[in-house]
């Protein structure tokens, strides 16, 4: 069930980002809440707690890059909601790895 939602998420985000060069905060909130609902339905209250903890950890980890001017706030929101919708922590780990690789190649 999460694959169609992930596709919708990526399609909507890509469209608005390409057309307007920004992603609406309503869209961020919608997918964030949808991800939390999926995690709650899948794992109960532990899933909800896991989703909220994941959001805090992802925000804290990527805020360092925002503070250094390497990312925008929208990038952090995108990573947070992708991680929650994918219902696992590996999404953030994969994106973090990609970000470090990109930064390394820019040097």
Short mmCIF file of N, CA, C and O in Angstrom, two decimals:
data_model
loop_
_atom_site.label_atom_id
_atom_site.label_comp_id
_atom_site.label_asym_id
_atom_site.label_seq_id
_atom_site.Cartn_x
_atom_site.Cartn_y
_atom_site.Cartn_z
N UNK A 1 0.82 -1.21 0.00
CA UNK A 1 0.00 0.00 0.00
C UNK A 1 0.86 1.26 0.00
O UNK A 1 0.45 2.28 -0.51
N UNK A 2 2.04 1.17 0.55
CA UNK A 2 2.84 2.39 0.64
C UNK A 2 3.49 2.77 -0.69
O UNK A 2 3.80 3.92 -0.91
N UNK A 3 3.67 1.82 -1.62
CA UNK A 3 4.30 2.15 -2.90
C UNK A 3 3.47 3.13 -3.73
O UNK A 3 4.03 4.08 -4.27
N UNK A 4 2.14 2.96 -3.84
CA UNK A 4 1.37 3.98 -4.57
C UNK A 4 1.44 5.35 -3.89
O UNK A 4 1.47 6.37 -4.56
N UNK A 5 1.47 5.36 -2.57
CA UNK A 5 1.56 6.63 -1.85
C UNK A 5 2.93 7.26 -2.08
O UNK A 5 3.04 8.47 -2.29
N UNK A 6 3.98 6.45 -2.07
CA UNK A 6 5.31 6.98 -2.36
C UNK A 6 5.38 7.56 -3.78
O UNK A 6 5.96 8.62 -3.99
N UNK A 7 4.75 6.88 -4.74
CA UNK A 7 4.72 7.38 -6.10
C UNK A 7 3.98 8.71 -6.16
O UNK A 7 4.44 9.67 -6.78
N UNK A 8 2.82 8.79 -5.51
CA UNK A 8 2.05 10.03 -5.47
C UNK A 8 2.87 11.15 -4.83
O UNK A 8 2.91 12.27 -5.33
N UNK A 9 3.52 10.82 -3.75
CA UNK A 9 4.37 11.77 -3.04
C UNK A 9 5.46 12.32 -3.95
O UNK A 9 5.65 13.52 -4.08
N UNK A 10 6.18 11.43 -4.61
CA UNK A 10 7.27 11.85 -5.47
C UNK A 10 6.77 12.62 -6.69
O UNK A 10 7.36 13.62 -7.09
N UNK A 11 5.66 12.16 -7.27
CA UNK A 11 5.11 12.84 -8.44
C UNK A 11 4.64 14.25 -8.10
O UNK A 11 4.94 15.21 -8.81
N UNK A 12 3.89 14.37 -7.01
CA UNK A 12 3.38 15.70 -6.60
C UNK A 12 4.52 16.64 -6.23
O UNK A 12 4.53 17.81 -6.63
N UNK A 13 5.47 16.13 -5.49
CA UNK A 13 6.61 16.97 -5.09
C UNK A 13 7.44 17.39 -6.30
O UNK A 13 7.86 18.54 -6.39
N UNK A 14 7.68 16.46 -7.20
CA UNK A 14 8.48 16.77 -8.39
C UNK A 14 7.78 17.81 -9.26
O UNK A 14 8.42 18.75 -9.74
N UNK A 15 6.47 17.64 -9.45
CA UNK A 15 5.72 18.57 -10.29
C UNK A 15 5.78 19.99 -9.73
O UNK A 15 6.12 20.93 -10.44
N UNK A 16 5.46 20.13 -8.45
CA UNK A 16 5.43 21.48 -7.88
C UNK A 16 6.84 22.07 -7.77
O UNK A 16 7.02 23.26 -7.96
N UNK A 17 7.82 21.22 -7.52
CA UNK A 17 9.19 21.73 -7.43
C UNK A 17 9.68 22.20 -8.80
O UNK A 17 10.32 23.25 -8.90
N UNK A 18 9.38 21.44 -9.83
CA UNK A 18 9.82 21.83 -11.17
C UNK A 18 9.06 23.06 -11.69
O UNK A 18 9.63 23.93 -12.33
N UNK A 19 7.76 23.13 -11.41
CA UNK A 19 6.95 24.23 -11.94
C UNK A 19 7.14 25.53 -11.15
O UNK A 19 7.27 26.60 -11.74
N UNK A 20 7.16 25.43 -9.81
CA UNK A 20 7.18 26.64 -8.98
C UNK A 20 8.49 26.84 -8.23
O UNK A 20 8.64 27.84 -7.52
N UNK A 21 9.40 25.86 -8.32
CA UNK A 21 10.68 25.89 -7.59
C UNK A 21 10.49 25.92 -6.08
O UNK A 21 11.32 26.43 -5.33
N UNK A 22 9.36 25.38 -5.62
CA UNK A 22 9.08 25.28 -4.19
C UNK A 22 8.06 24.16 -3.99
O UNK A 22 7.35 23.79 -4.92
N UNK A 23 8.00 23.64 -2.79
CA UNK A 23 7.01 22.63 -2.44
C UNK A 23 6.14 23.22 -1.34
O UNK A 23 6.65 23.68 -0.31
N UNK A 24 4.85 23.24 -1.58
CA UNK A 24 3.90 23.85 -0.66
C UNK A 24 3.94 23.21 0.72
O UNK A 24 4.06 21.99 0.85
N UNK A 25 3.86 24.03 1.77
CA UNK A 25 3.87 23.50 3.13
C UNK A 25 2.65 22.62 3.42
O UNK A 25 2.73 21.68 4.22
N UNK A 26 1.52 22.89 2.78
CA UNK A 26 0.35 22.03 2.95
C UNK A 26 0.66 20.62 2.46
O UNK A 26 0.29 19.64 3.08
N UNK A 27 1.37 20.54 1.33
CA UNK A 27 1.76 19.24 0.80
C UNK A 27 2.71 18.53 1.78
O UNK A 27 2.57 17.33 2.02
N UNK A 28 3.64 19.27 2.35
CA UNK A 28 4.53 18.68 3.35
C UNK A 28 3.75 18.14 4.53
O UNK A 28 3.97 17.01 4.98
N UNK A 29 2.83 18.93 5.04
CA UNK A 29 2.03 18.52 6.19
C UNK A 29 1.16 17.31 5.87
O UNK A 29 1.07 16.36 6.67
N UNK A 30 0.55 17.32 4.69
CA UNK A 30 -0.32 16.20 4.28
C UNK A 30 0.46 14.89 4.26
O UNK A 30 0.01 13.88 4.81
N UNK A 31 1.62 14.88 3.61
CA UNK A 31 2.38 13.63 3.52
C UNK A 31 3.00 13.24 4.85
O UNK A 31 3.15 12.06 5.15
N UNK A 32 3.36 14.21 5.66
CA UNK A 32 3.88 13.91 7.00
C UNK A 32 2.81 13.21 7.84
O UNK A 32 3.06 12.16 8.44
N UNK A 33 1.60 13.75 7.84
CA UNK A 33 0.51 13.15 8.61
C UNK A 33 0.12 11.80 8.01
O UNK A 33 -0.14 10.84 8.75
N UNK A 34 0.10 11.69 6.68
CA UNK A 34 -0.21 10.41 6.04
C UNK A 34 0.80 9.34 6.46
O UNK A 34 0.42 8.21 6.76
N UNK A 35 2.07 9.69 6.49
CA UNK A 35 3.09 8.75 6.92
C UNK A 35 2.91 8.31 8.35
O UNK A 35 3.05 7.12 8.69
N UNK A 36 2.56 9.25 9.23
CA UNK A 36 2.31 8.90 10.63
C UNK A 36 1.10 7.98 10.77
O UNK A 36 1.09 7.05 11.57
N UNK A 37 0.08 8.24 9.96
CA UNK A 37 -1.12 7.37 9.98
C UNK A 37 -0.74 5.96 9.53
O UNK A 37 -1.13 4.98 10.15
N UNK A 38 0.05 5.86 8.44
CA UNK A 38 0.48 4.54 7.98
C UNK A 38 1.27 3.80 9.05
O UNK A 38 1.07 2.61 9.28
N UNK A 39 2.18 4.51 9.69
CA UNK A 39 2.99 3.87 10.73
C UNK A 39 2.13 3.44 11.90
O UNK A 39 2.35 2.38 12.50
N UNK A 40 1.13 4.24 12.25
CA UNK A 40 0.23 3.89 13.35
C UNK A 40 -0.62 2.67 12.98
O UNK A 40 -0.79 1.76 13.80
N UNK A 41 -1.15 2.64 11.76
CA UNK A 41 -1.94 1.50 11.32
C UNK A 41 -1.10 0.22 11.24
O UNK A 41 -1.59 -0.86 11.53
N UNK A 42 0.14 0.38 10.85
CA UNK A 42 1.01 -0.78 10.68
C UNK A 42 1.52 -1.32 12.01
O UNK A 42 1.60 -2.53 12.19
N UNK A 43 1.85 -0.42 12.95
CA UNK A 43 2.49 -0.87 14.20
C UNK A 43 1.84 -0.35 15.47
O UNK A 43 2.42 -0.46 16.54
N UNK A 44 0.68 0.29 15.36
CA UNK A 44 0.01 0.79 16.56
C UNK A 44 0.69 2.04 17.11
O UNK A 44 1.34 2.79 16.38
N UNK A 45 0.53 2.25 18.41
CA UNK A 45 1.11 3.45 19.03
C UNK A 45 2.63 3.44 18.98
O UNK A 45 3.26 4.50 18.95
N UNK A 46 3.22 2.26 18.95
CA UNK A 46 4.68 2.19 18.81
C UNK A 46 5.10 2.73 17.44
O UNK A 46 6.14 3.37 17.31
N UNK A 47 4.31 2.48 16.44
CA UNK A 47 4.58 3.02 15.11
C UNK A 47 4.49 4.54 15.08
O UNK A 47 5.31 5.20 14.47
N UNK A 48 3.48 5.07 15.78
CA UNK A 48 3.34 6.52 15.86
C UNK A 48 4.54 7.13 16.57
O UNK A 48 5.13 8.10 16.09
N UNK A 49 4.91 6.54 17.70
CA UNK A 49 6.07 7.04 18.44
C UNK A 49 7.33 6.93 17.60
O UNK A 49 8.17 7.85 17.56
N UNK A 50 7.48 5.82 16.89
CA UNK A 50 8.64 5.61 16.03
C UNK A 50 8.69 6.67 14.93
O UNK A 50 9.75 7.20 14.61
N UNK A 51 7.54 6.99 14.35
CA UNK A 51 7.49 8.01 13.31
C UNK A 51 7.89 9.38 13.82
O UNK A 51 8.63 10.12 13.17
N UNK A 52 7.40 9.73 15.00
CA UNK A 52 7.73 11.04 15.57
C UNK A 52 9.21 11.12 15.95
O UNK A 52 9.87 12.14 15.71
N UNK A 53 9.72 10.03 16.52
CA UNK A 53 11.14 10.00 16.88
C UNK A 53 12.01 10.08 15.62
O UNK A 53 13.01 10.79 15.59
N UNK A 54 11.59 9.36 14.58
CA UNK A 54 12.32 9.41 13.31
C UNK A 54 12.35 10.83 12.77
O UNK A 54 13.40 11.30 12.30
N UNK A 55 11.23 11.53 12.83
CA UNK A 55 11.18 12.91 12.33
C UNK A 55 12.14 13.81 13.09
O UNK A 55 12.86 14.61 12.49
N UNK A 56 12.19 13.65 14.40
CA UNK A 56 13.09 14.48 15.22
C UNK A 56 14.55 14.17 14.89
O UNK A 56 15.38 15.08 14.75
N UNK A 57 14.88 12.88 14.77
CA UNK A 57 16.26 12.49 14.48
C UNK A 57 16.69 12.99 13.10
O UNK A 57 17.79 13.53 12.93
N UNK A 58 15.82 12.82 12.11
CA UNK A 58 16.15 13.28 10.75
C UNK A 58 16.31 14.79 10.74
O UNK A 58 17.26 15.31 10.15
N UNK A 59 15.42 15.49 11.41
CA UNK A 59 15.52 16.95 11.46
C UNK A 59 16.84 17.38 12.09
O UNK A 59 17.55 18.22 11.56
N UNK A 60 17.19 16.75 13.22
CA UNK A 60 18.42 17.12 13.92
C UNK A 60 19.65 16.80 13.08
O UNK A 60 20.60 17.61 13.02
N UNK A 61 19.65 15.66 12.42
CA UNK A 61 20.81 15.26 11.63
C UNK A 61 21.03 16.18 10.44
O UNK A 61 22.16 16.57 10.14
N UNK A 62 19.96 16.55 9.76
CA UNK A 62 20.11 17.36 8.56
C UNK A 62 20.10 18.87 8.84
O UNK A 62 20.46 19.65 7.96
N UNK A 63 19.74 19.27 10.04
CA UNK A 63 19.76 20.69 10.38
C UNK A 63 21.19 21.23 10.33
O UNK A 63 21.40 22.41 10.02
N UNK A 64 22.14 20.37 10.62
CA UNK A 64 23.55 20.77 10.54
C UNK A 64 23.89 21.23 9.12
O UNK A 64 24.56 22.25 8.93
N UNK A 65 23.40 20.49 8.13
CA UNK A 65 23.65 20.86 6.73
C UNK A 65 22.92 22.15 6.36
O UNK A 65 23.42 22.96 5.59
N UNK A 66 21.73 22.33 6.93
CA UNK A 66 20.98 23.57 6.69
C UNK A 66 21.76 24.76 7.28
O UNK A 66 21.90 25.79 6.63
N UNK A 67 22.25 24.58 8.49
CA UNK A 67 23.01 25.64 9.14
C UNK A 67 24.28 26.00 8.39
O UNK A 67 24.72 27.15 8.40
N UNK A 68 24.88 25.02 7.72
CA UNK A 68 26.10 25.26 6.96
C UNK A 68 25.80 25.81 5.56
O UNK A 68 26.71 26.09 4.80
N UNK A 69 24.51 25.93 5.22
CA UNK A 69 24.13 26.46 3.92
C UNK A 69 24.21 25.44 2.79
O UNK A 69 24.17 25.82 1.63
N UNK A 70 24.31 24.17 3.13
CA UNK A 70 24.41 23.12 2.12
C UNK A 70 23.06 22.59 1.67
O UNK A 70 22.98 21.91 0.65
N UNK A 71 22.01 22.88 2.45
CA UNK A 71 20.65 22.41 2.13
C UNK A 71 19.67 23.52 2.47
O UNK A 71 19.95 24.37 3.31
N UNK A 72 18.51 23.43 1.85
CA UNK A 72 17.44 24.34 2.21
C UNK A 72 16.49 23.67 3.19
O UNK A 72 16.54 22.45 3.39
N UNK A 73 15.63 24.45 3.80
CA UNK A 73 14.65 23.89 4.74
C UNK A 73 13.70 22.93 4.05
O UNK A 73 13.28 21.93 4.62
N UNK A 74 13.38 23.20 2.79
CA UNK A 74 12.52 22.30 2.03
C UNK A 74 13.14 20.93 1.83
O UNK A 74 12.44 19.91 1.83
N UNK A 75 14.45 20.90 1.69
CA UNK A 75 15.14 19.61 1.55
C UNK A 75 14.98 18.77 2.81
O UNK A 75 14.75 17.57 2.75
N UNK A 76 15.08 19.42 3.95
CA UNK A 76 14.93 18.70 5.22
C UNK A 76 13.50 18.18 5.35
O UNK A 76 13.29 17.03 5.74
N UNK A 77 12.52 19.02 5.02
CA UNK A 77 11.12 18.57 5.10
C UNK A 77 10.87 17.42 4.14
O UNK A 77 10.17 16.46 4.48
N UNK A 78 11.46 17.48 2.95
CA UNK A 78 11.31 16.41 1.97
C UNK A 78 11.87 15.09 2.53
O UNK A 78 11.23 14.05 2.45
N UNK A 79 13.05 15.13 3.10
CA UNK A 79 13.67 13.93 3.64
C UNK A 79 12.86 13.39 4.82
O UNK A 79 12.67 12.18 4.95
N UNK A 80 12.36 14.28 5.67
CA UNK A 80 11.56 13.84 6.82
C UNK A 80 10.31 13.09 6.36
O UNK A 80 10.01 12.01 6.84
N UNK A 81 9.59 13.66 5.42
CA UNK A 81 8.35 13.00 5.02
C UNK A 81 8.61 11.76 4.19
O UNK A 81 7.88 10.78 4.28
N UNK A 82 9.69 11.73 3.40
CA UNK A 82 10.02 10.51 2.67
C UNK A 82 10.33 9.38 3.65
O UNK A 82 9.88 8.25 3.47
N UNK A 83 11.10 9.68 4.67
CA UNK A 83 11.46 8.66 5.66
C UNK A 83 10.24 8.14 6.38
O UNK A 83 10.10 6.93 6.59
N UNK A 84 9.33 9.01 6.74
CA UNK A 84 8.13 8.57 7.48
C UNK A 84 7.19 7.80 6.55
O UNK A 84 6.66 6.76 6.94
N UNK A 85 7.00 8.26 5.32
CA UNK A 85 6.10 7.55 4.42
C UNK A 85 6.64 6.17 4.06
O UNK A 85 5.91 5.22 3.92
N UNK A 86 7.97 6.07 3.93
CA UNK A 86 8.54 4.77 3.60
C UNK A 86 8.53 3.84 4.81
O UNK A 86 8.86 2.67 4.69
N UNK A 87 8.11 4.35 5.96
CA UNK A 87 7.94 3.56 7.20
C UNK A 87 9.22 2.86 7.64
O UNK A 87 9.16 1.76 8.18
N UNK A 88 10.34 3.48 7.39
CA UNK A 88 11.58 2.91 7.92
C UNK A 88 12.63 4.00 8.06
O UNK A 88 12.50 5.08 7.52
N UNK A 89 13.67 3.66 8.78
CA UNK A 89 14.77 4.60 9.01
C UNK A 89 15.78 4.56 7.87
O UNK A 89 16.59 5.45 7.75
N UNK A 90 15.72 3.53 7.06
CA UNK A 90 16.72 3.37 6.01
C UNK A 90 16.60 4.44 4.94
O UNK A 90 17.57 4.75 4.26
N UNK A 91 15.41 5.01 4.77
CA UNK A 91 15.24 6.09 3.79
C UNK A 91 16.14 7.25 4.11
O UNK A 91 16.82 7.80 3.23
N UNK A 92 16.21 7.66 5.37
CA UNK A 92 17.06 8.77 5.76
C UNK A 92 18.53 8.40 5.62
O UNK A 92 19.36 9.21 5.21
N UNK A 93 18.86 7.16 5.95
CA UNK A 93 20.25 6.71 5.84
C UNK A 93 20.69 6.75 4.38
O UNK A 93 21.78 7.21 4.06
N UNK A 94 19.83 6.28 3.47
CA UNK A 94 20.16 6.29 2.05
C UNK A 94 20.33 7.73 1.54
O UNK A 94 21.28 8.03 0.83
N UNK A 95 19.41 8.61 1.92
CA UNK A 95 19.50 9.99 1.47
C UNK A 95 20.72 10.69 2.06
O UNK A 95 21.37 11.49 1.40
N UNK A 96 21.06 10.36 3.30
CA UNK A 96 22.24 10.92 3.95
C UNK A 96 23.49 10.48 3.19
O UNK A 96 24.40 11.28 2.94
N UNK A 97 23.55 9.22 2.80
CA UNK A 97 24.67 8.68 2.05
C UNK A 97 24.81 9.39 0.70
O UNK A 97 25.90 9.76 0.28
N UNK A 98 23.69 9.60 0.03
CA UNK A 98 23.71 10.30 -1.26
C UNK A 98 24.20 11.73 -1.07
O UNK A 98 25.02 12.22 -1.85
N UNK A 99 23.71 12.40 -0.04
CA UNK A 99 24.12 13.78 0.22
C UNK A 99 25.62 13.86 0.47
O UNK A 99 26.31 14.73 -0.08
N UNK A 100 26.16 12.96 1.27
CA UNK A 100 27.60 12.97 1.55
C UNK A 100 28.40 12.70 0.27
O UNK A 100 29.45 13.30 0.06
N UNK A 101 27.90 11.81 -0.57
CA UNK A 101 28.58 11.52 -1.83
C UNK A 101 28.59 12.75 -2.73
O UNK A 101 29.62 13.09 -3.32
N UNK A 102 27.48 13.44 -2.82
CA UNK A 102 27.39 14.65 -3.65
C UNK A 102 28.35 15.72 -3.11
O UNK A 102 29.08 16.36 -3.87
N UNK A 103 28.35 15.90 -1.79
CA UNK A 103 29.24 16.90 -1.20
C UNK A 103 30.70 16.56 -1.44
O UNK A 103 31.52 17.44 -1.69
N UNK A 104 31.03 15.28 -1.37
CA UNK A 104 32.40 14.86 -1.59
C UNK A 104 32.85 15.14 -3.04
O UNK A 104 33.97 15.57 -3.27
N UNK A 105 31.96 14.92 -4.00
CA UNK A 105 32.30 15.13 -5.39
C UNK A 105 32.33 16.60 -5.77
O UNK A 105 32.92 16.95 -6.80
N UNK A 106 31.72 17.47 -4.99
CA UNK A 106 31.74 18.90 -5.28
C UNK A 106 33.08 19.53 -4.92
O UNK A 106 33.39 20.61 -5.37
N UNK A 107 33.87 18.87 -4.10
CA UNK A 107 35.15 19.43 -3.66
C UNK A 107 36.15 19.47 -4.73
O UNK A 107 36.44 19.02 -5.63
#
